N, CA, C and O atoms as a GROMACS GRO file, in nm:
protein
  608
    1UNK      N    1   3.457   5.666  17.630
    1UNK     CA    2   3.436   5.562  17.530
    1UNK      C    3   3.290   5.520  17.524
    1UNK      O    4   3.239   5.488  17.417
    2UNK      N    5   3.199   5.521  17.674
    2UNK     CA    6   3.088   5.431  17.657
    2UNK      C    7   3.018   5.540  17.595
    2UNK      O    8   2.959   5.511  17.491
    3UNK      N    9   3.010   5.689  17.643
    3UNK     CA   10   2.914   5.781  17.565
    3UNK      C   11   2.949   5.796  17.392
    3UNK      O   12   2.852   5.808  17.316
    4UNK      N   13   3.072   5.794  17.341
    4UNK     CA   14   3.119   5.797  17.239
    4UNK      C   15   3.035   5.675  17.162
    4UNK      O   16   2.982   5.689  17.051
    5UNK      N   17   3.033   5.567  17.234
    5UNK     CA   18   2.984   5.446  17.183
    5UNK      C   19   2.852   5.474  17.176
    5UNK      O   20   2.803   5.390  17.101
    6UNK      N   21   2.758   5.556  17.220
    6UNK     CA   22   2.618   5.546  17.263
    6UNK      C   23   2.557   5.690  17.113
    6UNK      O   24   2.462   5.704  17.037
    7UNK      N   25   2.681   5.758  17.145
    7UNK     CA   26   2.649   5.875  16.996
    7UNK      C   27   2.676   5.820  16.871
    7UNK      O   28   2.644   5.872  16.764
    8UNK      N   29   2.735   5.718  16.886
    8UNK     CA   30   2.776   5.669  16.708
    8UNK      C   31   2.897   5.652  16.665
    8UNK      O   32   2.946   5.609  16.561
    9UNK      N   33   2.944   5.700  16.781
    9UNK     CA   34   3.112   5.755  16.720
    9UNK      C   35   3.222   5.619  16.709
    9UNK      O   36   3.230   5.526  16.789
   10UNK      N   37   3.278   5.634  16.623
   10UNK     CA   38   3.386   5.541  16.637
   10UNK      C   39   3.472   5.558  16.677
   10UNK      O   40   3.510   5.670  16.645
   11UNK      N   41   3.570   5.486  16.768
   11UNK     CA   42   3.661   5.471  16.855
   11UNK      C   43   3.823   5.371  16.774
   11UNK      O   44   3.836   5.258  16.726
   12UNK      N   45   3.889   5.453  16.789
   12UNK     CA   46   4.003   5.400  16.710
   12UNK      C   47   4.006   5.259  16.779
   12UNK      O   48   3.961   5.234  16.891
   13UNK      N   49   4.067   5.167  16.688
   13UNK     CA   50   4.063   5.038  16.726
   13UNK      C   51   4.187   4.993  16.819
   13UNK      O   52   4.291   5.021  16.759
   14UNK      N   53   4.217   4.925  16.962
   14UNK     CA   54   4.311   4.962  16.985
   14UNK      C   55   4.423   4.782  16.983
   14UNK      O   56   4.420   4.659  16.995
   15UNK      N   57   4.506   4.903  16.959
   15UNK     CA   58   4.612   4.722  16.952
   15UNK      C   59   4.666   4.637  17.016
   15UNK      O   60   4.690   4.694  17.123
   16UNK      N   61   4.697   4.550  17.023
   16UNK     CA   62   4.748   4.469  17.155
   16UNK      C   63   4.889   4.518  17.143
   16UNK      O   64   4.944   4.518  17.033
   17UNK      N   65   4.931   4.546  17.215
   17UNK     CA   66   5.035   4.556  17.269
   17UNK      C   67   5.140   4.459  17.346
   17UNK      O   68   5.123   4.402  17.454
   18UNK      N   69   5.224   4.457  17.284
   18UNK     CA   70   5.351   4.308  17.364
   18UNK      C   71   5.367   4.370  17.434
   18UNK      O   72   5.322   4.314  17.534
   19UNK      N   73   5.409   4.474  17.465
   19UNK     CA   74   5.473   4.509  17.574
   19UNK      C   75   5.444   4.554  17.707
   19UNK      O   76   5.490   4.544  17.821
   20UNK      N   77   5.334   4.616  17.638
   20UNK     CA   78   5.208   4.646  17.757
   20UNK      C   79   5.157   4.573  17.834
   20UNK      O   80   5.113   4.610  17.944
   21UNK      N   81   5.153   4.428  17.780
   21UNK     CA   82   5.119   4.330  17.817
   21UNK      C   83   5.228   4.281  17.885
   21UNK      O   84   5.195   4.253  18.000
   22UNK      N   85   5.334   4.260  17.865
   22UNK     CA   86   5.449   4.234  17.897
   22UNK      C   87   5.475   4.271  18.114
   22UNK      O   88   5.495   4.205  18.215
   23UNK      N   89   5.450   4.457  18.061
   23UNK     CA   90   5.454   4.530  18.176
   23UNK      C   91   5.320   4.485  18.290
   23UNK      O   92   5.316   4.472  18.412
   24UNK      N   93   5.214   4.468  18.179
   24UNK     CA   94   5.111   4.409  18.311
   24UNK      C   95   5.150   4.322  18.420
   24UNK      O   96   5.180   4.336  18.539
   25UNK      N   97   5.132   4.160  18.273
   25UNK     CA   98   5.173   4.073  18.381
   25UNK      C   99   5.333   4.039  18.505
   25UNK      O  100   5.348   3.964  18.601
   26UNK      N  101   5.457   4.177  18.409
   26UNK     CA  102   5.512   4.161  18.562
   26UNK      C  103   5.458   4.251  18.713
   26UNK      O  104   5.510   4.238  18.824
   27UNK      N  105   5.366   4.324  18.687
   27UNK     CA  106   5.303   4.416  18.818
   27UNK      C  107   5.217   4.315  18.844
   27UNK      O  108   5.194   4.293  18.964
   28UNK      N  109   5.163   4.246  18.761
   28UNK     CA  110   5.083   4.120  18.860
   28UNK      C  111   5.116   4.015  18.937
   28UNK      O  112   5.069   3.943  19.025
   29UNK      N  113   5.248   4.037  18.846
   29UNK     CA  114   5.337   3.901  18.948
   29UNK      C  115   5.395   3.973  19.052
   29UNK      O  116   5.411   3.927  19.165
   30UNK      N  117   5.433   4.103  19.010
   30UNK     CA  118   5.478   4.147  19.133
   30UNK      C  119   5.440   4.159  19.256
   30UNK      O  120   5.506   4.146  19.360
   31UNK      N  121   5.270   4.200  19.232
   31UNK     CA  122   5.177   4.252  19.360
   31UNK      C  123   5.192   4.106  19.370
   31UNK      O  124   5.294   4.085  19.434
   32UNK      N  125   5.131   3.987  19.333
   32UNK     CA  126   5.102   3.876  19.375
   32UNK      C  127   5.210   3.765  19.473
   32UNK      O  128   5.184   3.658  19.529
   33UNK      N  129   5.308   3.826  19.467
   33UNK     CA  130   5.446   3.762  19.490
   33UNK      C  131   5.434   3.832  19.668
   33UNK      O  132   5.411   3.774  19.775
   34UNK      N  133   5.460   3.983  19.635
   34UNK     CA  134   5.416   4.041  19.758
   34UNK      C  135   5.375   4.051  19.865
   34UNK      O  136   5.417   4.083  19.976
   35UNK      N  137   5.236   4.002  19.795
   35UNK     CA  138   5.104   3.965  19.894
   35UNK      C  139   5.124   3.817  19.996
   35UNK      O  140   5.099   3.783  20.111
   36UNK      N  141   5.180   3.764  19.884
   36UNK     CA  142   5.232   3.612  19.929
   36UNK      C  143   5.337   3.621  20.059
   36UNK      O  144   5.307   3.574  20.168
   37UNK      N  145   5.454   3.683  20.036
   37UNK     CA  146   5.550   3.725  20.158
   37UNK      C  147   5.484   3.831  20.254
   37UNK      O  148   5.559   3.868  20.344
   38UNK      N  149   5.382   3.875  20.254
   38UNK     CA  150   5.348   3.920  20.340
   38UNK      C  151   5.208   3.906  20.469
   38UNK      O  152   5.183   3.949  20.581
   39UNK      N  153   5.143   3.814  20.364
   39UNK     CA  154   5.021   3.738  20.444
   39UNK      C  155   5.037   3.632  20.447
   39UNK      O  156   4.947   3.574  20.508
   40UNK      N  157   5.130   3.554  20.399
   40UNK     CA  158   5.130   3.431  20.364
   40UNK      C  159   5.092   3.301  20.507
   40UNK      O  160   5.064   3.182  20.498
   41UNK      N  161   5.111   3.406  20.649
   41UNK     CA  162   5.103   3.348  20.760
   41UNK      C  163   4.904   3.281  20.806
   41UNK      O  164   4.861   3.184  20.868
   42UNK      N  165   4.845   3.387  20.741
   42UNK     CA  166   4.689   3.423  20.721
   42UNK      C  167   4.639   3.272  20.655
   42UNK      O  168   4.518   3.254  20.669
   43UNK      N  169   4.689   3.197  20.608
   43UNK     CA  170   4.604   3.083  20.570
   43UNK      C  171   4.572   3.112  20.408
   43UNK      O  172   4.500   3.027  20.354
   44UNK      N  173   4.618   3.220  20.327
   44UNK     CA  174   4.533   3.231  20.197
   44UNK      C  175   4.546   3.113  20.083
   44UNK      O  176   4.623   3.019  20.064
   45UNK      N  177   4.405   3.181  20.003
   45UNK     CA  178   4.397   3.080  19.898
   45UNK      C  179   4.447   3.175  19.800
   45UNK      O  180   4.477   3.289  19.834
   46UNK      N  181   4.462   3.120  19.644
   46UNK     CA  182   4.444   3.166  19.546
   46UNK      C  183   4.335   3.266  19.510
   46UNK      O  184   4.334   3.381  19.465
   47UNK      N  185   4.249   3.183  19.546
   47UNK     CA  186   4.121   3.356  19.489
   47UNK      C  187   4.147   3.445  19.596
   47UNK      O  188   4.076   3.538  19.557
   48UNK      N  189   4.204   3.492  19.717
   48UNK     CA  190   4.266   3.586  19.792
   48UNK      C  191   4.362   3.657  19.720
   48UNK      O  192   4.346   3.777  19.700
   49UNK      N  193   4.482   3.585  19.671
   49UNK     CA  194   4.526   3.636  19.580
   49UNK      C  195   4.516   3.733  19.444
   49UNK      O  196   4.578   3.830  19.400
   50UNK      N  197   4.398   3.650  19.401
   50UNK     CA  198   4.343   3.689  19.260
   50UNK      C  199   4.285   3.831  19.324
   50UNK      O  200   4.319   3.945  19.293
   51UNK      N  201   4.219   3.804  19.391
   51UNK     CA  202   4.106   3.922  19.468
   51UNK      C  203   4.190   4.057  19.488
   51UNK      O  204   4.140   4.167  19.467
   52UNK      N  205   4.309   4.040  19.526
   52UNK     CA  206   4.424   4.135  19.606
   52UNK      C  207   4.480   4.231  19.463
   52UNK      O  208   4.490   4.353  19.446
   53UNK      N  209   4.514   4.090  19.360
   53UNK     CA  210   4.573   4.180  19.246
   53UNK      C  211   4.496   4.197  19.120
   53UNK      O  212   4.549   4.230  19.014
   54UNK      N  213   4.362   4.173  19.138
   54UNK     CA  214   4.268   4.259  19.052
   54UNK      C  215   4.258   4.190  18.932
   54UNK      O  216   4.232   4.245  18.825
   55UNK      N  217   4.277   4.070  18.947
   55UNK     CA  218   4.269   3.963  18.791
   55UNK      C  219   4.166   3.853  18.872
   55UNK      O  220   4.109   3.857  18.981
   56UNK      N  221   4.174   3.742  18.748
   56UNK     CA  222   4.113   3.619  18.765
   56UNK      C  223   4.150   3.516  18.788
   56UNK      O  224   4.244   3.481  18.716
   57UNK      N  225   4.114   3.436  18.869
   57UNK     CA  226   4.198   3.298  18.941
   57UNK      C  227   4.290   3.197  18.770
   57UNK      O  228   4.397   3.140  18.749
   58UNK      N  229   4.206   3.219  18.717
   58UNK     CA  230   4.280   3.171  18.582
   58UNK      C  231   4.366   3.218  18.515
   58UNK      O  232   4.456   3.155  18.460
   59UNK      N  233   4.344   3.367  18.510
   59UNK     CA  234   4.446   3.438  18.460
   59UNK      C  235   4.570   3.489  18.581
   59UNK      O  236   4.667   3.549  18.536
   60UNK      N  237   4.566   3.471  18.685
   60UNK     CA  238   4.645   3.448  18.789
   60UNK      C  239   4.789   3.306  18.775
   60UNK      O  240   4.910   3.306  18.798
   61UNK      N  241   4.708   3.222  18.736
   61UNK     CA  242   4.717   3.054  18.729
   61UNK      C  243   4.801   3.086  18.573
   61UNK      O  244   4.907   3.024  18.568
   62UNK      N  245   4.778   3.157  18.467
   62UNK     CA  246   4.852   3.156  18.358
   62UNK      C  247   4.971   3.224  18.375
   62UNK      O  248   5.066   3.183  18.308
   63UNK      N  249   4.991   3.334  18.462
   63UNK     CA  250   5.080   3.461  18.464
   63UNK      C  251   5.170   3.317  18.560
   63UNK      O  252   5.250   3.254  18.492
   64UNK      N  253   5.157   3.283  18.673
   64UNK     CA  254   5.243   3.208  18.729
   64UNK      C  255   5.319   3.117  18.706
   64UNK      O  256   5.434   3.092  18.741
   65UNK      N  257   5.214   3.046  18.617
   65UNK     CA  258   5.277   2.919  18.513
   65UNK      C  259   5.378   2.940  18.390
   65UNK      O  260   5.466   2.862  18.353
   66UNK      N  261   5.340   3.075  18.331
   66UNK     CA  262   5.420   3.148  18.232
   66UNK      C  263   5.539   3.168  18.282
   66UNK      O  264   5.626   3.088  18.251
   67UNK      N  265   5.565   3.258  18.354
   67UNK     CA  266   5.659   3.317  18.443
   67UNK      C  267   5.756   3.232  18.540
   67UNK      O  268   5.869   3.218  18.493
   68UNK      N  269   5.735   3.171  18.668
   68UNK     CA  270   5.790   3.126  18.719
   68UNK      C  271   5.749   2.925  18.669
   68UNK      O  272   5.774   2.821  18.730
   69UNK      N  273   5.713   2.939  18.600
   69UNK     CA  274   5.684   2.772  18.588
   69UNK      C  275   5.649   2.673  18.705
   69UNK      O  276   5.703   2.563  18.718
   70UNK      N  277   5.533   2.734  18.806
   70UNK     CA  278   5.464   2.666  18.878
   70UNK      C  279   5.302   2.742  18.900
   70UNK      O  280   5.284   2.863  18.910
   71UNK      N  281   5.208   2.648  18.904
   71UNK     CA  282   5.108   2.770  18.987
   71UNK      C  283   5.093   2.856  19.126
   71UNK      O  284   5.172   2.832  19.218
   72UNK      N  285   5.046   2.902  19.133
   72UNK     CA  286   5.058   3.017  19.255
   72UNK      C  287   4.978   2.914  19.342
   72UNK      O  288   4.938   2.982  19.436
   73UNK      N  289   4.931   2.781  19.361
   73UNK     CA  290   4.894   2.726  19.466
   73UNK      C  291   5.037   2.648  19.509
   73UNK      O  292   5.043   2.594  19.620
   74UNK      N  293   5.128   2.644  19.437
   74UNK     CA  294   5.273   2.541  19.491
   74UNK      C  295   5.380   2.665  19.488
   74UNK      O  296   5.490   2.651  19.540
   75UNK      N  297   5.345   2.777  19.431
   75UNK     CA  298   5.443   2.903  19.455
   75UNK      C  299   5.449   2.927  19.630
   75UNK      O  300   5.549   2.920  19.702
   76UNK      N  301   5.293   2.960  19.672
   76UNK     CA  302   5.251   2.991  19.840
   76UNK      C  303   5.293   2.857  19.904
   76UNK      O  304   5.345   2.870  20.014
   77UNK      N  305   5.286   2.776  19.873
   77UNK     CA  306   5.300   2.653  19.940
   77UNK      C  307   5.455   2.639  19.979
   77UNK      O  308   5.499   2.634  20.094
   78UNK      N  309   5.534   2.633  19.850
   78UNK     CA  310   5.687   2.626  19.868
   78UNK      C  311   5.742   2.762  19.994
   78UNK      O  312   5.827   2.748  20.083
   79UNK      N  313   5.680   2.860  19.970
   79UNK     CA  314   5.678   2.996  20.050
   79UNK      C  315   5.702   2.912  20.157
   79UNK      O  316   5.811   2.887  20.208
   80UNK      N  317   5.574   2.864  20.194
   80UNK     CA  318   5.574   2.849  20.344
   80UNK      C  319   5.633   2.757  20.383
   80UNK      O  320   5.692   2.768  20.491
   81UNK      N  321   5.640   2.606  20.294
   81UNK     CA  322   5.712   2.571  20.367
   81UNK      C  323   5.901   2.573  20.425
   81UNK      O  324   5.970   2.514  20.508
   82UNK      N  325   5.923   2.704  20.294
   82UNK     CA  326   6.016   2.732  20.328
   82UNK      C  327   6.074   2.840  20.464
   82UNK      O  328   6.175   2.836  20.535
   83UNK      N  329   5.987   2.910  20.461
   83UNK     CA  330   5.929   3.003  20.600
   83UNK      C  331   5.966   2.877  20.687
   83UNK      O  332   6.078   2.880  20.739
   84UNK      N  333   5.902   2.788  20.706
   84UNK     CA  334   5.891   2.698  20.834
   84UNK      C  335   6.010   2.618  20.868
   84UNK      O  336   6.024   2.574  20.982
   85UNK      N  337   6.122   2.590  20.750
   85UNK     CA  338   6.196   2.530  20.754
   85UNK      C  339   6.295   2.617  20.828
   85UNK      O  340   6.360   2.551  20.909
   86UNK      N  341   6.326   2.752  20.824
   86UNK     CA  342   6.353   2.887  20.871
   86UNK      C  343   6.301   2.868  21.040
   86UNK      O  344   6.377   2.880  21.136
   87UNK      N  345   6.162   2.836  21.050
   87UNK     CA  346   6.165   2.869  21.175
   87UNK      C  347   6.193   2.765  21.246
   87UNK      O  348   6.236   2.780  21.360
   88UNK      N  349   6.171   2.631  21.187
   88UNK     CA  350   6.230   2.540  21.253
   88UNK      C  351   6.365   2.494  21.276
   88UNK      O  352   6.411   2.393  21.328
   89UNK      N  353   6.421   2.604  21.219
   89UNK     CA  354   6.608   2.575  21.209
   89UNK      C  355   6.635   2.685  21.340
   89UNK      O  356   6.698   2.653  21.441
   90UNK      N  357   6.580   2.810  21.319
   90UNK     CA  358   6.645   2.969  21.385
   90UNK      C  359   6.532   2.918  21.573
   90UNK      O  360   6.576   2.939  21.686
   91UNK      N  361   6.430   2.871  21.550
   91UNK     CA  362   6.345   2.915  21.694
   91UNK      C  363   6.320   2.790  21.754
   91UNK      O  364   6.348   2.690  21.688
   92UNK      N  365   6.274   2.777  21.861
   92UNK     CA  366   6.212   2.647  21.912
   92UNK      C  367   6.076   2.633  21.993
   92UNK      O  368   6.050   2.595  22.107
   93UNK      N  369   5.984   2.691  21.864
   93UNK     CA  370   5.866   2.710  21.851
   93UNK      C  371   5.864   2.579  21.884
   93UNK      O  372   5.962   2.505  21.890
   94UNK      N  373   5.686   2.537  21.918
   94UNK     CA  374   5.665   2.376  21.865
   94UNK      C  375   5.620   2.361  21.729
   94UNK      O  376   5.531   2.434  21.685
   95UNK      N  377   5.661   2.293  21.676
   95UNK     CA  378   5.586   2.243  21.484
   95UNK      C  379   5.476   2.260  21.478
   95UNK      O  380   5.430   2.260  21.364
   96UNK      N  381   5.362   2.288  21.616
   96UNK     CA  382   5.238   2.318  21.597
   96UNK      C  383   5.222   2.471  21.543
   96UNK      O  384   5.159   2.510  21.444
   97UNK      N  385   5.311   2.562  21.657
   97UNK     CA  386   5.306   2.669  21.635
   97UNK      C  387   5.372   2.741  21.528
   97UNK      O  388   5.361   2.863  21.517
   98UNK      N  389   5.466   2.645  21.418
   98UNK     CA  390   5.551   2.666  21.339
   98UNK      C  391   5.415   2.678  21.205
   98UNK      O  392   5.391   2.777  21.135
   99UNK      N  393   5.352   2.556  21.203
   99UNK     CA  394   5.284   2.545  21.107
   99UNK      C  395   5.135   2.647  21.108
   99UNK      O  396   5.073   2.651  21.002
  100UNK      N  397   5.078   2.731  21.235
  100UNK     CA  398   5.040   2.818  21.238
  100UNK      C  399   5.079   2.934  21.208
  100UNK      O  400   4.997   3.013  21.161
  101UNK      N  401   5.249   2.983  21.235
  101UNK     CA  402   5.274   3.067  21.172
  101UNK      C  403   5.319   3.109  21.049
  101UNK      O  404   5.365   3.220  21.022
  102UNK      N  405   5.296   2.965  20.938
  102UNK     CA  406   5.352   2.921  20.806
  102UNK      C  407   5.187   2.924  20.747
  102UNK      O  408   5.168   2.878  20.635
  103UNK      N  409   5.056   2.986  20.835
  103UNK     CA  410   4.947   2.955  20.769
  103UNK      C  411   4.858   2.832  20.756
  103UNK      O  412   4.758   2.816  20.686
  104UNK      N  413   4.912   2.756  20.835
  104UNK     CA  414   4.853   2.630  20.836
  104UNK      C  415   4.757   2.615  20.930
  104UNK      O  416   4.795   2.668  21.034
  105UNK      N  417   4.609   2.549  20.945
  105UNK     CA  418   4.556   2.560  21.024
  105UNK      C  419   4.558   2.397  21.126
  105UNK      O  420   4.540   2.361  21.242
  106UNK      N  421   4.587   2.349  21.020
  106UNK     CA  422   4.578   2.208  21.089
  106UNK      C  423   4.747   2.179  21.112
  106UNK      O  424   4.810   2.160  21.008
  107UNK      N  425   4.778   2.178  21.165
  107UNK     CA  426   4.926   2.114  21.202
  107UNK      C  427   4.948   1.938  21.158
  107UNK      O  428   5.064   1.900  21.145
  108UNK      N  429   4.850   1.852  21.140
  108UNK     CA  430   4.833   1.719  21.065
  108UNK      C  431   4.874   1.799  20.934
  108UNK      O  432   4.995   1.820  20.938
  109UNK      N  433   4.822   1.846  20.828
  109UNK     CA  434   4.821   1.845  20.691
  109UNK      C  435   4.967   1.928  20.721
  109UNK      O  436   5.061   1.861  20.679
  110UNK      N  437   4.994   2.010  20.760
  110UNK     CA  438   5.107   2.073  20.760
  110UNK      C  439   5.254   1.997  20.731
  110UNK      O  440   5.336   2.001  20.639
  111UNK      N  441   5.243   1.926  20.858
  111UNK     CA  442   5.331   1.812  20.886
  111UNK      C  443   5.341   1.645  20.730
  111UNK      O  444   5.434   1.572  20.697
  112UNK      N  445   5.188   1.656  20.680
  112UNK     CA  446   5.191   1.606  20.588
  112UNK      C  447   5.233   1.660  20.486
  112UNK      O  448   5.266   1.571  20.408
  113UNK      N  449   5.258   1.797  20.426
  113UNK     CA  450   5.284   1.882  20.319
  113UNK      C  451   5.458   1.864  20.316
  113UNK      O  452   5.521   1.840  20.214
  114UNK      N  453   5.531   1.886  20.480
  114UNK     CA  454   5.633   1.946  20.478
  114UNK      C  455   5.693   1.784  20.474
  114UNK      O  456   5.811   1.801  20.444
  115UNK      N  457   5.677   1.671  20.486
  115UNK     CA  458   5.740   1.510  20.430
  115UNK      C  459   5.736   1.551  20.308
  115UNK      O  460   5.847   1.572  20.260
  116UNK      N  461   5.625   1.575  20.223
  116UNK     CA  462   5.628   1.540  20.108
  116UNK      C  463   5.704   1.621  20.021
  116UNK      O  464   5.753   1.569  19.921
  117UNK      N  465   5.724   1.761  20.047
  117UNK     CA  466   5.824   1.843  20.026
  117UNK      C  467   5.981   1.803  20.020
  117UNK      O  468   6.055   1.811  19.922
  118UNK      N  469   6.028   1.740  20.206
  118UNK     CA  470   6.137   1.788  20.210
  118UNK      C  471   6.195   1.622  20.229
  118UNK      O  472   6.313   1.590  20.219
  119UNK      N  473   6.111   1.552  20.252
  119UNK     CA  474   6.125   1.410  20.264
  119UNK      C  475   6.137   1.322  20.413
  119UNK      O  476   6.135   1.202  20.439
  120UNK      N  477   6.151   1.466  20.509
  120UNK     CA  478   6.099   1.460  20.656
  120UNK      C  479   6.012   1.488  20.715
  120UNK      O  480   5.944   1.581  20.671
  121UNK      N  481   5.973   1.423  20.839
  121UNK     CA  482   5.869   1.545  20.926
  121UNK      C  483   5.932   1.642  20.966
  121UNK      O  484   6.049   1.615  20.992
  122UNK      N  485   5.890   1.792  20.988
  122UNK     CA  486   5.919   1.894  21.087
  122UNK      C  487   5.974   1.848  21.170
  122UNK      O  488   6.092   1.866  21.141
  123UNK      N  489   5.966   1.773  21.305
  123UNK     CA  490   6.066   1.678  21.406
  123UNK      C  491   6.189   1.653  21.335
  123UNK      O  492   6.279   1.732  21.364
  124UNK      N  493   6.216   1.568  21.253
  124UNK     CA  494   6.260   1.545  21.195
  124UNK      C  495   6.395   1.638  21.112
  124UNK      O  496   6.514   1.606  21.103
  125UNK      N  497   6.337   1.739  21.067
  125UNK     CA  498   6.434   1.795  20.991
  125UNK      C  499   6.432   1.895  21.097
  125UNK      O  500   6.450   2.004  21.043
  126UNK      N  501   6.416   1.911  21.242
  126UNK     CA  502   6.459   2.004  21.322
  126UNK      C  503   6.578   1.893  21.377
  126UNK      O  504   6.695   1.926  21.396
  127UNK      N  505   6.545   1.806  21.392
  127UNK     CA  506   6.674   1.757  21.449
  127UNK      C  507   6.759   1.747  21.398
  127UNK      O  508   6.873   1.764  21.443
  128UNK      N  509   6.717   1.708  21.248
  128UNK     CA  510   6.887   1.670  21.130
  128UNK      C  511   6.992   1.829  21.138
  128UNK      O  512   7.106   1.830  21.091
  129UNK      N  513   6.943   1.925  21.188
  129UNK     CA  514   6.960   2.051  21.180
  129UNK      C  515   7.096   2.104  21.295
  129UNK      O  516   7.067   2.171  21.394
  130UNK      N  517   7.227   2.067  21.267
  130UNK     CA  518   7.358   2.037  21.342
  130UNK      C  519   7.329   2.160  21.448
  130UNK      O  520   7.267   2.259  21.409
  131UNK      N  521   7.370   2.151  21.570
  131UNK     CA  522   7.374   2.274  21.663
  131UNK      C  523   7.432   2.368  21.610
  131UNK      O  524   7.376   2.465  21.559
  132UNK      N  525   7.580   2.345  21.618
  132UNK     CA  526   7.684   2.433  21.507
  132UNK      C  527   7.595   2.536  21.406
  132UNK      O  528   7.572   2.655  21.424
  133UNK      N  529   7.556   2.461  21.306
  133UNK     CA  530   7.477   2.531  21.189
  133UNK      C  531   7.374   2.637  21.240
  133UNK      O  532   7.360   2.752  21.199
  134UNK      N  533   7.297   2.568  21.348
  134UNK     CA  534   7.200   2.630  21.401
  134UNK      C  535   7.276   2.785  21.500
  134UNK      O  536   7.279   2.903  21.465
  135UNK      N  537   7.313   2.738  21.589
  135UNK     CA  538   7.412   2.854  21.601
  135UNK      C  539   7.481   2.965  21.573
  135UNK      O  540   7.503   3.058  21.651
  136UNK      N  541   7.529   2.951  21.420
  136UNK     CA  542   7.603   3.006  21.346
  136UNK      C  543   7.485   3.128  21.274
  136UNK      O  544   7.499   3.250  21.286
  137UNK      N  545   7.369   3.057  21.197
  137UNK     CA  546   7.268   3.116  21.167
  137UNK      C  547   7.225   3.241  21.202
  137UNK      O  548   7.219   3.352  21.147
  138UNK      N  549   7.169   3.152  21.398
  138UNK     CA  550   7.154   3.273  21.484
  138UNK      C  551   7.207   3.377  21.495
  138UNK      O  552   7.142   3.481  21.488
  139UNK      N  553   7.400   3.375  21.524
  139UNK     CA  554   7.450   3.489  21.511
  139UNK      C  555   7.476   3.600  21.360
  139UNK      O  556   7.512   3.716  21.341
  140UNK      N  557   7.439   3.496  21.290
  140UNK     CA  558   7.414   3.572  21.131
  140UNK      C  559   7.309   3.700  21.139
  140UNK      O  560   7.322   3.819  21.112
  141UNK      N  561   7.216   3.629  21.182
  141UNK     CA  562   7.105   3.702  21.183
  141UNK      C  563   7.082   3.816  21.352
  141UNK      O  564   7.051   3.935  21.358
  142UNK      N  565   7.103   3.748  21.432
  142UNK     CA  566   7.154   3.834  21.497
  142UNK      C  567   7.257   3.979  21.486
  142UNK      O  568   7.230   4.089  21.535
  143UNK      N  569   7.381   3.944  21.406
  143UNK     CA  570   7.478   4.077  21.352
  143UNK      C  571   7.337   4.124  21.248
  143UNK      O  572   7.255   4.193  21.308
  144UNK      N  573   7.315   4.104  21.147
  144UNK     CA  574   7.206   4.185  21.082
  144UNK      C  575   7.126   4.257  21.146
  144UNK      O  576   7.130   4.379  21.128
  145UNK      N  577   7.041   4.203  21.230
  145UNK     CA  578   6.957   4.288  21.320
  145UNK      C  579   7.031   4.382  21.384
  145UNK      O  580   6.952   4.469  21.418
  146UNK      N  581   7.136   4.409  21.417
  146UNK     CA  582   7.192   4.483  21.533
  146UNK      C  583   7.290   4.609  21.460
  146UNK      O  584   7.334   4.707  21.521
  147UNK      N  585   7.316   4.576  21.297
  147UNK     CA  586   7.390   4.642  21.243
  147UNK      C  587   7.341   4.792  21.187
  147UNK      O  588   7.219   4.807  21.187
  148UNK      N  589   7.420   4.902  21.141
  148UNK     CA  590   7.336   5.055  21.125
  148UNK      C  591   7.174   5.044  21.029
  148UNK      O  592   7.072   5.108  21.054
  149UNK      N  593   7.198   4.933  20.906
  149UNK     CA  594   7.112   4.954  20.823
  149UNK      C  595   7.018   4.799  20.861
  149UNK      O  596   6.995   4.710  20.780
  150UNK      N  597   6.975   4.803  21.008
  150UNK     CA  598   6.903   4.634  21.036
  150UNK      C  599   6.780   4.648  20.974
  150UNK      O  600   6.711   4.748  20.961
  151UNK      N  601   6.760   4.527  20.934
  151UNK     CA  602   6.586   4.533  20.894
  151UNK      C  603   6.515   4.457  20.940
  151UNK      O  604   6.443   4.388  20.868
  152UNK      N  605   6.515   4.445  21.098
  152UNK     CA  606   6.462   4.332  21.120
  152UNK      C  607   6.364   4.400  21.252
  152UNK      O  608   6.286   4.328  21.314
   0.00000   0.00000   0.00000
């Protein structure tokens, strides 16, 4: 195209495409979704994100908002603190080490994120968390792990 452009030549004009477009932004949400369940422990920001799936923090911020009707800074956020709610139900990490492995660096803001979320502290909603239930979980996940097709 650029030499075509540099000889004179004209270049068919090209059209937008719905659908094409369509197909983009779900591979962007897809990689971006991805990236999220899989580093999400790493501390990232949004422009990590953006950076990973080859767009712009804005156009990142539109595809998310379009699509799932939140931005990708409360998409990662809900992630984790749902991750943590997980580990604070299944392990008996401390909430320090919970919120390090949810990405958090400060265990204060962590602990402040996950009230405002869930309407408890981490303490808190580890204890509201019945033995029974907790128990039951374990062996849930336990038979999974142990079964022909485990993925754990």
């Amino acid at each position: 195209e650029f030499l075509s452009c540099l000889l004179g030549e004209e270049q068919p004009e090209q059209q937008y495409d719905p659908d094409r477009h369509r197909e983009n932004t779900n591979r962007y949400l897809r990689e971006a979704v991805a990236y999220i369940q899989q580093h999400f422990s790493e501390g990232l920001q949004v422009a990590d994100i953006a950076r990973q799936v080859a767009v712009s923090r804005v156009y990142l911020y539109q595809i998310f908002n379009e699509t799932l009707g939140v931005p990708p800074k409360e998409y990662l956020t809900n992630f984790c603190i749902t991750r943590a709610t997980e580990l604070l139900t299944l392990s008996g990490q401390p909430v320090e080490e919970v919120a390090e492995s949810c990405g958090f660096k400060n265990p204060a803001a962590f602990s402040a994120i996950f009230k405002k979320r869930m309407g408890v502290t981490p303490t808190k909603y580890r204890s509201s968390v019945s033995a029974a239930y907790r128990e039951r979980l374990q062996r849930e996940l336990q038979s999974l792990c142990s079964g022909p097709a485990a993925r754990c």
